[in-house]
XYZ file of C-alpha atoms in Angstrom:
755
model
C -33.498 -24.050 27.083
C -35.060 -24.279 23.619
C -35.942 -21.210 21.626
C -39.658 -22.038 21.564
C -39.810 -21.797 25.361
C -38.425 -18.273 25.378
C -41.079 -15.610 25.139
C -40.740 -11.835 25.182
C -43.332 -9.167 25.855
C -46.651 -8.632 24.208
C -47.033 -5.349 22.341
C -49.384 -4.107 25.074
C -46.808 -4.897 27.790
C -44.086 -3.150 25.798
C -46.254 -0.041 25.345
C -46.988 0.068 29.078
C -43.299 -0.167 29.993
C -42.332 2.455 27.416
C -44.835 4.851 28.979
C -43.354 4.153 32.393
C -39.623 4.125 31.554
C -39.590 6.324 28.454
C -37.976 5.622 25.092
C -34.653 3.840 24.864
C -32.657 6.995 24.267
C -30.743 9.624 26.179
C -30.806 13.317 25.271
C -27.536 14.460 23.720
C -25.371 16.450 26.156
C -25.944 20.139 25.579
C -23.357 22.003 23.566
C -21.243 24.154 25.888
C -20.776 27.344 23.909
C -18.518 29.025 26.470
C -16.216 26.004 26.647
C -15.984 25.851 22.854
C -15.403 29.621 22.694
C -12.488 29.362 25.146
C -11.040 26.434 23.192
C -10.907 28.641 20.086
C -8.661 31.030 22.019
C -6.103 28.271 22.553
C -4.713 27.194 19.179
C -1.955 28.246 16.777
C -3.988 30.881 14.927
C -5.189 32.395 18.205
C -1.659 32.423 19.639
C -0.402 34.507 16.687
C -3.233 36.990 17.191
C -2.627 37.080 20.934
C 1.107 37.680 20.422
C 0.273 40.522 18.024
C -2.176 41.957 20.572
C 0.489 41.984 23.295
C 2.996 43.599 20.895
C 0.508 46.337 19.927
C -0.174 47.050 23.613
C 3.545 47.247 24.437
C 4.046 49.713 21.586
C 1.087 51.764 22.800
C -1.018 51.200 19.662
C -4.295 51.089 21.558
C -6.676 51.536 18.621
C -4.930 48.771 16.695
C -4.936 46.646 19.842
C -8.703 47.022 20.044
C -9.089 45.905 16.411
C -6.851 42.873 16.935
C -8.815 41.998 20.093
C -12.076 42.256 18.149
C -10.641 40.009 15.431
C -9.539 37.460 18.019
C -12.949 37.451 19.722
C -14.757 37.333 16.375
C -12.727 34.302 15.269
C -13.471 32.499 18.538
C -17.166 33.445 18.570
C -17.704 32.574 14.928
C -15.788 29.298 15.234
C -17.874 28.251 18.242
C -21.084 29.279 16.438
C -20.278 27.215 13.345
C -19.267 24.250 15.527
C -22.641 24.489 17.234
C -24.441 24.520 13.863
C -22.436 21.529 12.593
C -23.140 19.657 15.829
C -26.853 20.338 15.413
C -26.795 19.036 11.828
C -24.946 15.837 12.747
C -27.149 15.232 15.798
C -30.254 15.543 13.632
C -28.841 13.086 11.109
C -27.667 10.672 13.829
C -31.215 10.120 15.050
C -32.103 8.783 11.592
C -29.277 6.248 11.880
C -30.699 4.533 14.948
C -30.376 0.770 14.405
C -33.260 -1.659 14.170
C -33.414 -4.734 16.404
C -34.975 -8.184 15.946
C -37.436 -8.470 18.865
C -40.083 -11.044 19.767
C -43.483 -9.456 20.380
C -46.742 -11.384 20.716
C -44.753 -14.551 20.018
C -43.554 -13.358 16.606
C -40.217 -11.969 15.491
C -40.221 -8.452 14.043
C -37.795 -5.596 13.398
C -38.288 -2.473 15.508
C -36.417 0.788 15.932
C -34.091 0.350 18.914
C -35.527 3.385 20.692
C -38.771 1.411 21.171
C -37.083 -1.391 23.121
C -38.539 -2.015 26.586
C -37.223 -3.833 29.634
C -38.244 -7.478 29.316
C -38.116 -7.615 25.514
C -36.566 -10.751 24.022
C -34.128 -9.805 21.264
C -31.921 -11.699 18.828
C -28.251 -10.765 18.520
C -25.751 -11.896 15.924
C -22.330 -10.954 14.663
C -22.120 -7.289 13.689
C -24.990 -6.064 15.860
C -24.409 -3.072 18.098
C -26.275 -3.463 21.392
C -28.801 -0.694 21.944
C -29.586 -1.647 25.566
C -28.195 -3.690 28.445
C -29.225 -7.335 28.102
C -29.005 -10.654 29.940
C -28.031 -13.652 27.799
C -30.839 -16.227 27.726
C -29.639 -18.646 25.075
C -26.433 -19.223 23.114
C -23.165 -17.364 23.574
C -21.444 -14.379 21.984
C -18.152 -12.527 22.097
C -18.422 -8.751 22.342
C -16.060 -5.826 21.867
C -16.439 -3.637 24.969
C -13.918 -0.973 23.909
C -16.708 1.617 23.767
C -17.145 1.389 27.550
C -13.824 -0.009 28.839
C -11.309 1.317 26.320
C -9.979 -2.209 25.833
C -10.605 -3.838 22.452
C -10.119 -7.392 23.731
C -13.061 -9.719 23.040
C -15.179 -10.622 26.083
C -17.162 -13.865 26.013
C -20.758 -13.822 27.240
C -22.694 -16.975 28.102
C -26.168 -17.690 29.472
C -26.788 -15.566 32.584
C -24.146 -12.944 31.726
C -24.920 -9.294 31.063
C -23.872 -7.488 27.884
C -23.965 -3.714 27.738
C -25.358 -1.041 25.439
C -22.860 0.356 22.957
C -20.822 -2.847 22.672
C -20.526 -4.802 19.415
C -21.091 -8.518 18.826
C -17.953 -9.848 17.101
C -18.911 -13.533 16.995
C -21.693 -15.947 17.911
C -25.437 -15.500 18.181
C -27.794 -15.379 21.109
C -31.225 -14.595 22.475
C -31.231 -12.088 25.302
C -33.643 -10.220 27.562
C -33.421 -6.423 27.797
C -32.578 -5.445 31.391
C -31.959 -1.681 31.153
C -32.650 1.014 28.559
C -31.807 4.666 27.980
C -30.284 6.495 30.934
C -30.511 3.355 33.050
C -28.127 1.381 30.820
C -24.475 1.180 31.774
C -23.287 3.340 28.914
C -25.954 5.888 29.729
C -26.811 6.572 26.150
C -28.545 5.054 23.164
C -26.183 3.833 20.495
C -25.455 6.570 17.974
C -24.020 5.525 14.629
C -22.506 8.888 13.808
C -18.720 8.548 13.745
C -18.016 12.280 14.228
C -14.523 11.502 13.064
C -11.956 13.913 14.406
C -9.396 12.780 11.848
C -8.925 15.367 9.088
C -9.828 14.401 5.547
C -7.621 14.923 2.491
C -9.054 18.387 1.864
C -8.501 19.593 5.428
C -4.908 18.379 5.419
C -4.188 20.106 2.125
C -5.804 23.374 3.184
C -3.495 23.602 6.188
C -0.574 23.757 3.747
C -1.850 27.169 2.746
C -0.645 28.509 6.087
C 2.816 27.227 5.247
C 2.870 28.953 1.856
C 1.655 32.250 3.311
C 3.977 32.223 6.307
C 6.908 31.433 3.993
C 6.024 34.408 1.794
C 5.521 36.691 4.793
C 8.798 35.555 6.328
C 10.761 36.394 3.169
C 9.077 39.788 2.699
C 9.456 40.648 6.391
C 13.170 39.905 6.186
C 13.441 42.154 3.117
C 11.630 44.990 4.939
C 13.817 44.701 8.038
C 17.039 44.650 5.995
C 15.867 47.672 3.983
C 14.942 49.571 7.163
C 18.341 48.836 8.737
C 20.192 49.957 5.585
C 18.191 53.191 5.576
C 18.830 53.693 9.279
C 15.128 53.647 10.127
C 13.612 52.518 13.424
C 12.688 48.838 12.986
C 10.643 48.927 16.223
C 8.190 51.339 14.605
C 7.668 48.856 11.778
C 6.810 45.967 14.081
C 3.040 46.704 14.163
C 2.945 46.520 10.335
C 5.002 43.350 10.278
C 2.698 41.833 12.897
C -0.335 42.771 10.797
C 1.198 41.118 7.730
C 1.307 37.861 9.642
C -2.201 38.426 11.028
C -3.477 38.905 7.468
C -2.016 35.480 6.639
C -3.889 33.652 9.394
C -6.818 31.698 7.914
C -9.226 32.869 10.607
C -12.246 31.937 8.497
C -10.948 28.533 7.335
C -12.480 26.346 10.093
C -15.799 28.179 9.826
C -15.895 28.027 6.021
C -14.992 24.358 6.055
C -17.587 23.449 8.710
C -20.258 25.578 7.055
C -19.765 24.050 3.601
C -19.723 20.450 4.833
C -22.685 20.768 7.191
C -24.580 22.640 4.451
C -24.074 19.670 2.102
C -24.763 17.082 4.832
C -28.160 18.685 5.413
C -28.846 18.756 1.687
C -27.858 15.082 1.270
C -30.112 14.019 4.154
C -33.055 15.346 2.117
C -31.834 13.388 -0.918
C -31.727 9.982 0.743
C -28.135 9.983 2.034
C -27.102 10.278 5.683
C -23.578 11.516 6.358
C -21.782 9.868 9.267
C -18.363 11.426 8.583
C -18.022 14.825 6.931
C -14.687 13.914 5.318
C -16.597 11.559 3.010
C -18.286 14.523 1.311
C -15.096 16.308 0.310
C -13.353 13.097 -0.808
C -16.273 12.343 -3.143
C -15.007 15.053 -5.516
C -11.764 13.091 -6.008
C -13.457 9.694 -6.412
C -12.343 7.858 -9.577
C -13.037 4.180 -8.793
C -16.263 2.800 -7.340
C -16.690 -0.795 -6.178
C -20.388 -1.662 -6.280
C -22.221 -4.511 -4.599
C -24.567 -6.109 -7.111
C -27.384 -7.041 -4.751
C -29.344 -4.114 -3.375
C -27.375 -1.568 -5.391
C -27.309 -2.605 -9.051
C -30.146 -5.093 -8.613
C -33.295 -4.723 -6.540
C -33.028 -5.863 -2.970
C -35.501 -8.596 -3.834
C -34.412 -12.111 -4.718
C -36.788 -14.856 -5.779
C -36.412 -18.585 -6.409
C -36.505 -19.215 -10.143
C -35.956 -22.983 -9.981
C -35.656 -25.811 -7.458
C -34.202 -29.290 -8.049
C -34.669 -32.099 -5.527
C -31.751 -34.583 -5.347
C -32.898 -36.497 -2.245
C -34.973 -39.657 -1.900
C -37.453 -37.809 0.308
C -40.804 -36.410 -0.762
C -40.421 -32.927 -2.269
C -42.651 -31.254 0.323
C -40.794 -33.027 3.140
C -37.407 -31.837 1.830
C -38.613 -28.241 1.516
C -40.159 -28.329 5.017
C -36.813 -29.527 6.419
C -34.903 -26.851 4.466
C -37.319 -24.237 5.802
C -36.040 -25.056 9.301
C -32.558 -23.862 8.234
C -33.617 -20.336 7.221
C -33.082 -17.572 9.763
C -36.426 -16.464 11.188
C -34.961 -13.892 13.599
C -32.878 -11.825 11.182
C -33.604 -13.203 7.704
C -31.250 -12.425 4.838
C -32.599 -11.834 1.330
C -31.861 -15.500 0.554
C -33.758 -16.665 3.647
C -36.674 -14.455 2.654
C -36.656 -15.780 -0.938
C -36.774 -19.419 0.234
C -39.435 -18.687 2.864
C -41.543 -16.940 0.193
C -41.096 -19.933 -2.118
C -42.334 -22.286 0.607
C -45.302 -20.005 1.254
C -46.202 -20.061 -2.452
C -46.130 -23.882 -2.340
C -48.194 -23.813 0.866
C -45.460 -25.710 2.710
C -44.939 -24.970 6.404
C -41.335 -24.971 7.574
C -40.531 -27.334 10.439
C -39.365 -25.906 13.773
C -35.730 -26.738 14.573
C -34.607 -28.043 17.941
C -31.282 -26.303 17.347
C -30.394 -23.556 14.852
C -27.029 -22.002 13.913
C -27.191 -18.864 11.711
C -25.164 -18.385 8.541
C -21.634 -17.004 8.902
C -19.137 -16.233 6.153
C -16.645 -18.503 7.914
C -18.804 -21.633 7.440
C -20.722 -20.532 4.349
C -24.001 -22.037 5.546
C -26.687 -22.035 8.246
C -27.538 -25.270 10.067
C -30.583 -26.768 11.779
C -31.302 -29.944 13.739
C -34.896 -31.036 13.103
C -36.761 -34.376 13.431
C -33.462 -36.263 13.597
C -32.110 -34.643 10.442
C -29.107 -32.337 10.113
C -29.868 -29.665 7.525
C -27.290 -27.264 6.048
C -28.278 -24.398 3.768
C -25.777 -22.195 1.959
C -23.211 -21.833 -0.775
C -23.003 -24.766 -3.187
C -19.256 -24.186 -3.386
C -18.853 -24.530 0.384
C -21.279 -27.431 0.783
C -19.685 -29.368 -2.083
C -16.591 -29.574 0.104
C -18.678 -31.608 2.577
C -20.463 -33.811 0.042
C -17.762 -34.786 -2.451
C -20.387 -36.203 -4.847
C -22.311 -32.909 -5.068
C -20.601 -31.726 -8.265
C -21.474 -34.963 -10.059
C -25.042 -34.958 -8.746
C -25.640 -31.386 -9.889
C -23.827 -31.604 -13.232
C -26.987 -30.769 -15.165
C -27.801 -27.629 -13.154
C -27.319 -24.365 -15.085
C -25.419 -22.423 -12.436
C -25.085 -19.510 -14.830
C -28.831 -18.869 -14.646
C -28.584 -17.123 -11.281
C -27.363 -17.405 -7.717
C -27.147 -20.973 -6.475
C -28.079 -22.057 -2.955
C -27.625 -25.690 -1.967
C -29.080 -27.788 0.838
C -27.525 -30.833 2.512
C -29.510 -33.288 4.595
C -27.309 -35.460 6.777
C -24.349 -34.143 4.742
C -25.749 -35.384 1.423
C -26.884 -33.049 -1.365
C -30.657 -32.681 -1.019
C -31.347 -29.988 -3.569
C -30.284 -26.792 -5.319
C -32.173 -23.494 -5.583
C -31.425 -21.031 -8.382
C -32.239 -17.491 -7.318
C -32.358 -14.443 -9.533
C -32.132 -10.733 -8.768
C -34.045 -8.188 -10.776
C -31.901 -5.378 -12.177
C -33.086 -1.988 -10.933
C -34.688 0.235 -13.532
C -32.312 3.123 -12.779
C -29.072 1.091 -12.768
C -28.082 1.365 -16.411
C -28.661 5.130 -16.589
C -26.918 5.736 -13.241
C -23.885 3.685 -14.280
C -23.679 5.628 -17.544
C -23.731 8.840 -15.499
C -20.906 7.569 -13.270
C -18.809 6.689 -16.325
C -19.559 10.096 -17.863
C -18.075 11.646 -14.736
C -14.796 9.797 -15.215
C -15.476 7.176 -12.538
C -14.645 3.539 -13.194
C -17.452 1.335 -11.779
C -16.641 -2.284 -10.965
C -19.400 -4.671 -9.918
C -18.682 -7.040 -7.019
C -20.752 -10.146 -6.417
C -20.629 -13.476 -4.702
C -22.341 -14.981 -7.746
C -20.468 -17.146 -10.191
C -18.721 -15.706 -13.217
C -21.449 -16.497 -15.772
C -24.229 -14.940 -13.694
C -22.138 -11.849 -12.982
C -21.255 -11.436 -16.662
C -24.943 -11.588 -17.632
C -25.839 -8.827 -15.144
C -22.848 -6.697 -16.218
C -23.964 -6.934 -19.844
C -27.562 -6.040 -18.935
C -26.520 -2.823 -17.168
C -23.970 -1.773 -19.799
C -20.723 -2.475 -17.932
C -18.067 -3.111 -20.560
C -15.029 -5.267 -19.959
C -14.192 -8.644 -18.471
C -15.845 -10.255 -15.477
C -13.209 -12.277 -13.630
C -13.281 -14.539 -10.612
C -11.783 -13.238 -7.393
C -9.202 -16.024 -7.563
C -7.816 -14.387 -10.729
C -7.655 -10.919 -9.135
C -4.278 -9.575 -7.991
C -2.277 -6.367 -7.924
C -1.373 -6.879 -11.601
C -5.020 -6.842 -12.719
C -5.738 -4.091 -15.276
C -8.600 -2.066 -13.837
C -9.513 -0.545 -17.203
C -10.409 -3.992 -18.576
C -12.699 -4.918 -15.668
C -16.488 -4.827 -15.616
C -16.919 -6.969 -12.523
C -15.435 -9.478 -10.110
C -17.338 -12.669 -9.235
C -17.110 -15.216 -6.390
C -16.304 -12.374 -3.986
C -16.455 -13.060 -0.271
C -16.899 -10.042 2.021
C -13.409 -10.409 3.477
C -11.915 -10.107 -0.035
C -13.078 -6.508 -0.297
C -10.539 -4.979 2.093
C -7.668 -6.470 0.087
C -9.185 -5.122 -3.125
C -9.603 -1.608 -1.724
C -5.987 -1.540 -0.528
C -4.660 -2.753 -3.887
C -6.571 -0.063 -5.773
C -5.478 2.635 -3.312
C -1.879 1.494 -3.673
C -2.276 2.047 -7.431
C -3.267 5.671 -6.723
C -7.054 5.446 -7.020
C -9.442 7.316 -4.746
C -11.788 4.457 -3.912
C -15.478 4.416 -3.124
C -17.225 1.234 -2.019
C -20.731 0.115 -1.215
C -21.359 -2.631 1.320
C -23.938 -4.068 3.656
C -22.423 -6.921 5.655
C -20.431 -7.211 8.858
C -17.344 -8.296 6.967
C -17.691 -5.277 4.659
C -16.974 -2.949 7.601
C -13.129 -2.940 7.345
C -13.278 -2.195 3.612
C -15.909 0.526 4.098
C -13.687 2.154 6.698
C -10.603 1.837 4.484
C -12.248 3.347 1.383
C -12.112 7.122 1.028
C -15.871 7.101 0.369
C -17.370 4.107 2.168
C -21.104 3.867 1.514
C -23.331 1.579 3.584
C -26.474 0.624 1.654
C -29.977 0.884 3.054
C -30.238 -2.640 4.470
C -26.681 -2.722 5.871
C -25.756 -4.237 9.233
C -25.205 -1.823 12.114
C -21.443 -2.335 12.016
C -21.342 -1.548 8.292
C -23.306 1.669 8.870
C -20.964 2.613 11.681
C -17.913 2.046 9.469
C -19.124 3.832 6.336
C -18.934 7.584 5.886
C -22.278 7.609 4.094
C -25.475 5.632 4.668
C -28.050 5.329 1.883
C -31.713 5.469 2.850
C -32.849 4.146 -0.528
C -31.662 1.264 -2.672
C -29.978 1.835 -6.012
C -27.275 4.029 -7.511
C -28.998 7.389 -7.862
C -28.143 8.571 -4.317
C -24.441 7.969 -5.109
C -24.681 10.581 -7.882
C -25.999 13.006 -5.247
C -22.925 12.287 -3.097
C -20.656 13.126 -6.043
C -22.517 16.398 -6.634
C -22.107 17.361 -2.972
C -18.395 16.588 -3.091
C -17.867 18.733 -6.175
C -19.724 21.651 -4.619
C -17.530 21.500 -1.507
C -14.435 21.170 -3.709
C -15.360 24.241 -5.739
C -16.097 26.364 -2.673
C -12.854 25.401 -0.968
C -10.915 25.966 -4.210
C -12.371 29.475 -4.310
C -11.420 29.953 -0.661
C -7.868 28.682 -1.230
C -7.237 30.805 -4.324
C -8.658 33.983 -2.793
C -6.816 33.507 0.500
C -3.471 32.910 -1.208
C -3.965 35.625 -3.835
C -5.213 38.482 -1.674
C -2.657 37.851 1.077
C 0.170 37.700 -1.461
C -1.175 40.867 -3.119
C -1.315 42.751 0.187
C 2.170 41.780 1.341
C 3.872 42.223 -2.061
C 2.230 45.553 -2.820
C 3.131 47.045 0.561
C 6.664 45.611 0.515
C 7.521 46.829 -3.014
C 5.918 50.221 -2.353
C 8.033 50.617 0.796
C 11.221 49.694 -1.077
C 10.497 52.189 -3.909
C 8.655 55.026 -2.151
C 10.163 54.657 1.339
C 6.838 54.368 3.151
C 4.143 51.701 3.638
C 1.128 52.973 1.659
C -1.593 51.709 3.990
C -2.656 52.866 7.424
C -2.290 50.293 10.184
C -5.951 50.717 11.191
C -7.018 50.171 7.579
C -4.932 46.989 7.394
C -6.724 45.572 10.437
C -10.173 46.492 9.061
C -9.234 45.028 5.662
C -8.324 41.714 7.300
C -11.581 41.538 9.272
C -13.736 42.322 6.238
C -12.027 39.731 4.062
C -12.588 37.022 6.654
C -16.296 37.834 6.782
C -16.666 37.392 3.018
C -14.535 34.257 2.658
C -16.440 32.589 5.482
C -19.643 32.936 3.467
C -18.049 31.062 0.528
C -19.180 27.898 2.330
C -22.765 28.699 1.254
C -21.998 29.809 -2.298
C -23.762 28.563 -5.414
C -21.471 25.998 -6.996
C -21.385 24.220 -10.330
C -20.815 20.477 -10.583
C -17.905 19.304 -12.713
C -17.963 15.971 -14.513
C -14.534 14.588 -13.823
C -12.704 13.527 -10.665
C -10.821 16.425 -9.115
C -7.367 16.283 -7.566
C -5.886 18.649 -5.017
C -2.597 20.049 -6.282
C -1.372 22.716 -3.914
C 1.587 23.629 -6.124
C -0.816 24.262 -9.013
C -3.199 26.231 -6.779
C -0.319 28.315 -5.437
C 0.898 29.016 -8.989
C -2.566 30.195 -10.090
C -3.073 32.237 -6.914
C 0.288 33.976 -7.148
C -0.328 34.682 -10.841
C -3.594 36.387 -9.893
C -1.828 38.214 -7.068
C 0.894 39.341 -9.469
C -1.698 40.842 -11.808
C -3.410 42.774 -9.037
C -0.052 43.807 -7.529
C 1.354 45.132 -10.831
C -1.772 47.201 -11.510
C -1.918 48.312 -7.874
C 1.748 49.291 -7.871
C 1.223 51.283 -11.084
C -1.695 53.028 -9.361
C 0.446 53.912 -6.314
C 3.254 55.138 -8.594
C 0.794 57.366 -10.471
C -0.589 58.838 -7.239
C 2.881 59.537 -5.838
C 4.063 60.999 -9.140
C 1.160 63.470 -9.022
C 1.921 64.560 -5.460
C -1.044 62.956 -3.711
C -0.575 63.033 0.073
C 0.640 59.824 1.676
C -2.431 59.558 3.900
C -4.793 59.847 0.933
C -2.733 57.287 -0.993
C -2.989 54.894 1.965
C -6.787 55.162 2.060
C -7.084 54.734 -1.706
C -4.838 51.649 -1.522
C -7.109 50.311 1.245
C -10.194 50.742 -0.977
C -8.352 49.176 -3.934
C -7.340 46.136 -1.860
C -10.893 45.622 -0.512
C -12.370 45.834 -4.020
C -9.704 43.506 -5.435
C -10.528 40.963 -2.702
C -14.252 41.140 -3.587
C -13.504 40.742 -7.315
C -11.137 37.822 -6.590
C -14.013 35.898 -5.010
C -16.225 36.601 -8.034
C -13.473 35.639 -10.523
C -12.333 32.382 -8.891
C -15.782 31.032 -7.996
C -16.823 30.318 -11.594
C -15.428 29.225 -14.956
C -17.539 31.888 -16.619
C -16.622 35.577 -16.640
C -17.402 37.006 -13.208
C -20.263 39.170 -14.510
C -22.009 36.086 -15.966
C -22.467 34.117 -12.719
C -24.181 35.285 -9.550
C -22.950 34.176 -6.103
C -25.282 33.035 -3.340
C -27.396 35.587 -1.516
C -25.223 35.382 1.606
C -22.016 35.938 -0.360
C -23.190 38.982 -2.302
C -24.987 40.425 0.757
C -21.787 40.355 2.814
C -19.796 41.690 -0.155
C -22.179 44.616 -0.581
C -22.029 45.313 3.166
C -18.208 45.240 3.088
C -18.041 47.621 0.141
C -20.566 50.054 1.690
C -18.637 50.083 5.002
C -15.352 50.562 3.114
C -16.690 53.533 1.157
C -18.177 55.086 4.306
C -14.923 54.744 6.288
C -12.932 56.265 3.407
C -15.309 59.158 2.684
C -15.810 60.090 6.349
C -12.177 59.492 7.343
C -12.965 56.994 10.087
C -9.794 55.187 11.332
C -7.956 56.489 8.229
C -7.301 59.649 6.179
C -10.434 61.053 4.534
C -10.706 61.026 0.727
C -13.180 62.757 -1.583
C -15.672 61.294 -4.056
C -13.318 61.920 -6.957
C -10.544 59.865 -5.359
C -13.031 57.126 -4.527
C -14.363 57.060 -8.090
C -10.843 56.796 -9.565
C -10.046 53.891 -7.240
C -13.271 52.055 -8.137
C -12.546 52.541 -11.850
C -8.968 51.226 -11.536
C -10.153 48.165 -9.564
C -12.941 47.429 -12.068
C -10.607 47.730 -15.079
C -8.061 45.508 -13.312
C -10.756 42.888 -12.600
C -11.911 42.810 -16.233
C -8.351 42.559 -17.620
C -7.364 39.824 -15.157
C -10.572 37.847 -15.747
C -10.190 38.043 -19.543
C -6.785 36.394 -19.146
C -7.724 34.042 -16.275
C -10.915 32.390 -17.543
C -9.633 30.989 -20.887
C -6.674 29.477 -19.029
C -8.925 27.891 -16.376
C -11.337 26.462 -18.974
C -8.457 24.490 -20.458
C -7.310 23.102 -17.094
C-alpha cells in the first residue's frame, strides 16, 4: 500500500478520542514510604547500629539503647524522606522529557507530544525512536529491541500487520503504523519515560564510600589499643564495650545518603530552571571533574538552522525539474535540518516537490535517502558517499568550492545531478561560551561531519585555536592539546574517540543528537543530548538541553562544582570530627585512665553532628574555575591534620582541667561541649576558602547549627543526660573552642588557597 493512501485521524477525531480515553500517559506508581523506611533498616550502616543496640540492651544500658534506637529510626526516616524528595524531583523532570512523535493529522505530518497520541493516529517510526504507544505496522518493516518488556535484548522483526509495543526501541528500518492502544491500555502499561534513574553509583559516590574504610580502620586500631591498655591495667573490658560500640557508631556516615541525595536533587531542580534536564544524577557530580568536552558543531556551536547558499545543476534536465525530483528525496515525516534547508530552498523558488512512489529515509549506513518518482531513482546525501556510486562525480564537481560549507549531493539514476552547499550560522554566544570553557581549564574540541576546510573556518570564527584534522588522521597518538576540531566525523566514530580520550585519563563530556551518538553519550562521564536530539540519544545522555547553544553547559559545570564543594565539606568534616573524637578519647584514657565523655553525651553528639552535616547538601557554594579531581589520600591527609589540631588543643584542655582537680563528670560534659563546637566550626572552616567568619552558610545550615548549639548548652547547663556544669565552665569551653577555631583556620586557609 502506498503512503498516500494511508490516512490518520483528523484533529477533531483525535480530540474526541483523547477526551474518551484520556492522555497517553500512566500516573507514576506512588512512592511507598513504609517500604522504603524498612529498606533503610536493612543495610550495612543499619546493621552496625542494630548490633550496637542489641549490645547496649544486653549490658543493661537502657538510656543509651533508647538513643541508639532513635538514631537508627532517624536515619531510616530521614533516608526515606530524602528518597521521596529526590523521586519527586526526577518525576517532575521526567515529564518534560516526554518524546515527540511524527503523526499525520488532517492529512499533514506534524510533530506532537507523545502524550497527545490517540488510538487510530498514523505515526512515522524510524531508527532510534522509542515507541510511546502500542502500534500496528501499516507500511514498511522495522526491527525493535523489546528488552524493556521481555528482558531479552535480541532484535525482533516487525512487518505489516504485526504489533509493536510501547517502551520498545526501533533499532533499524522505518515504517508507518497505526496506534492501537495508549496509556494504561498499552502492553507496557506506562508512557515512555526518558529518565534513566541510574542505580549505578557515580565516581563521587564510589569515592565517598571509601571514607567508611578510613574511619573503620582508624577505629579498629584505636579500639585495639584501648582493649590492650584495659587488659594490662586489669580493668573490665566488658564495661568498655558500650564506649567502643559508640566509637564505631560515630564513624557510620548516617547522613551521607541523605546529604548526597539532597545536594544532587537540589541542583537538578536548579538546572531544570536553567534549561537543562537531568536524566542521571551522577552526571552532575562528574561535571566538576570534566576536563575535555567534545562538541557537535551543528545545533551547539552553530545555530540549528541551515540554509542553502548555492546550488549547481550537473544534469541535462531543466533546473526546476531536477529540484522537484530532489524534493521527493527529502524526508517529509521526520525532516532533518538538511531536509528542511532543501525544502525551504524549493519553497523560495516556488518549486513543488514531486510525490515519491517509494521513499527510503537517510541512514548513516548508506549515507543518503532515496526516492522512486516518475521513473527516476533519486539519491540525496553525502557527496563523499554518492561519489562512490558515480565514479565521475569528482571530475564533474571539480570546480565546486567544498570549503564554502556543507556539501549535499543528488544523484538521478546514479548520475550526479547537482550539488548543494549549505552553511550554518555561528551562534552569537558561541565564542564567549567557548572562552569561558577554556578559562575553566576545559579543552573544547569541535566535531563535525563537514570537510576539513569548512570546519577550520568555523573553528577560527569561534576562537578555537589549534589544528582541525580529518577523522581518518585521528588515533590514540593524536595530541589533544594541538586540536581545535575533527572533521569528516561520522556518528559511529564518536564512541571510539570517547574511549581513547578516557584511556588517556580525561574526564570526557560530549554533546550529541543522533541515534548513533547514543553509545558515546552513554560512555562519556557527562553525556549531553542537545535540544533536538533523537529519543534514544536523550535516553542515553545524563543531561538533556532544552535550548540550543553552549551557555547551558556552563550551568552544568557550575552545578557540578557546587555539589563537589558540598561533598568535599562533608568528607573533610566527617573524617576530621570522627578522628578527633576517637583520638581525643583514646589518648585521654591512656594518660588519665578514664574516658572523658559520658556515654549519653557521645550518643547525643553523634546525632547532632548528623543533623548538621545532612544540611550541607543545601549550603551556599562557590564555583571554582578548574576541573576538580577526587583524591581520597589528599582529603584524608587534610582531614587528619585538622583533627590533629583540634585533638592537641582539646587534649591540652583536658590536661588543664584534670591538673586543676575538676571532677571527671564535669570534664566529660565540658569535653562534650568542646567536641560539638569543634564540629560546628569544622563545617564553617572547610566550606569556604575564605576565613570562616567571612563567608555565611545557607540558612538551613546555620539554623541547624544554632539549634544544635542551643540544645548542647541547655543539656550541659541543666545536667540532662550528663553531669551539670555552670556558666563559668561553659564560657571557658566556648572560649577555648573559639580560639582553637581561629588558630586552626589561620593555618588552614593559606594552605588551601595554594592547593
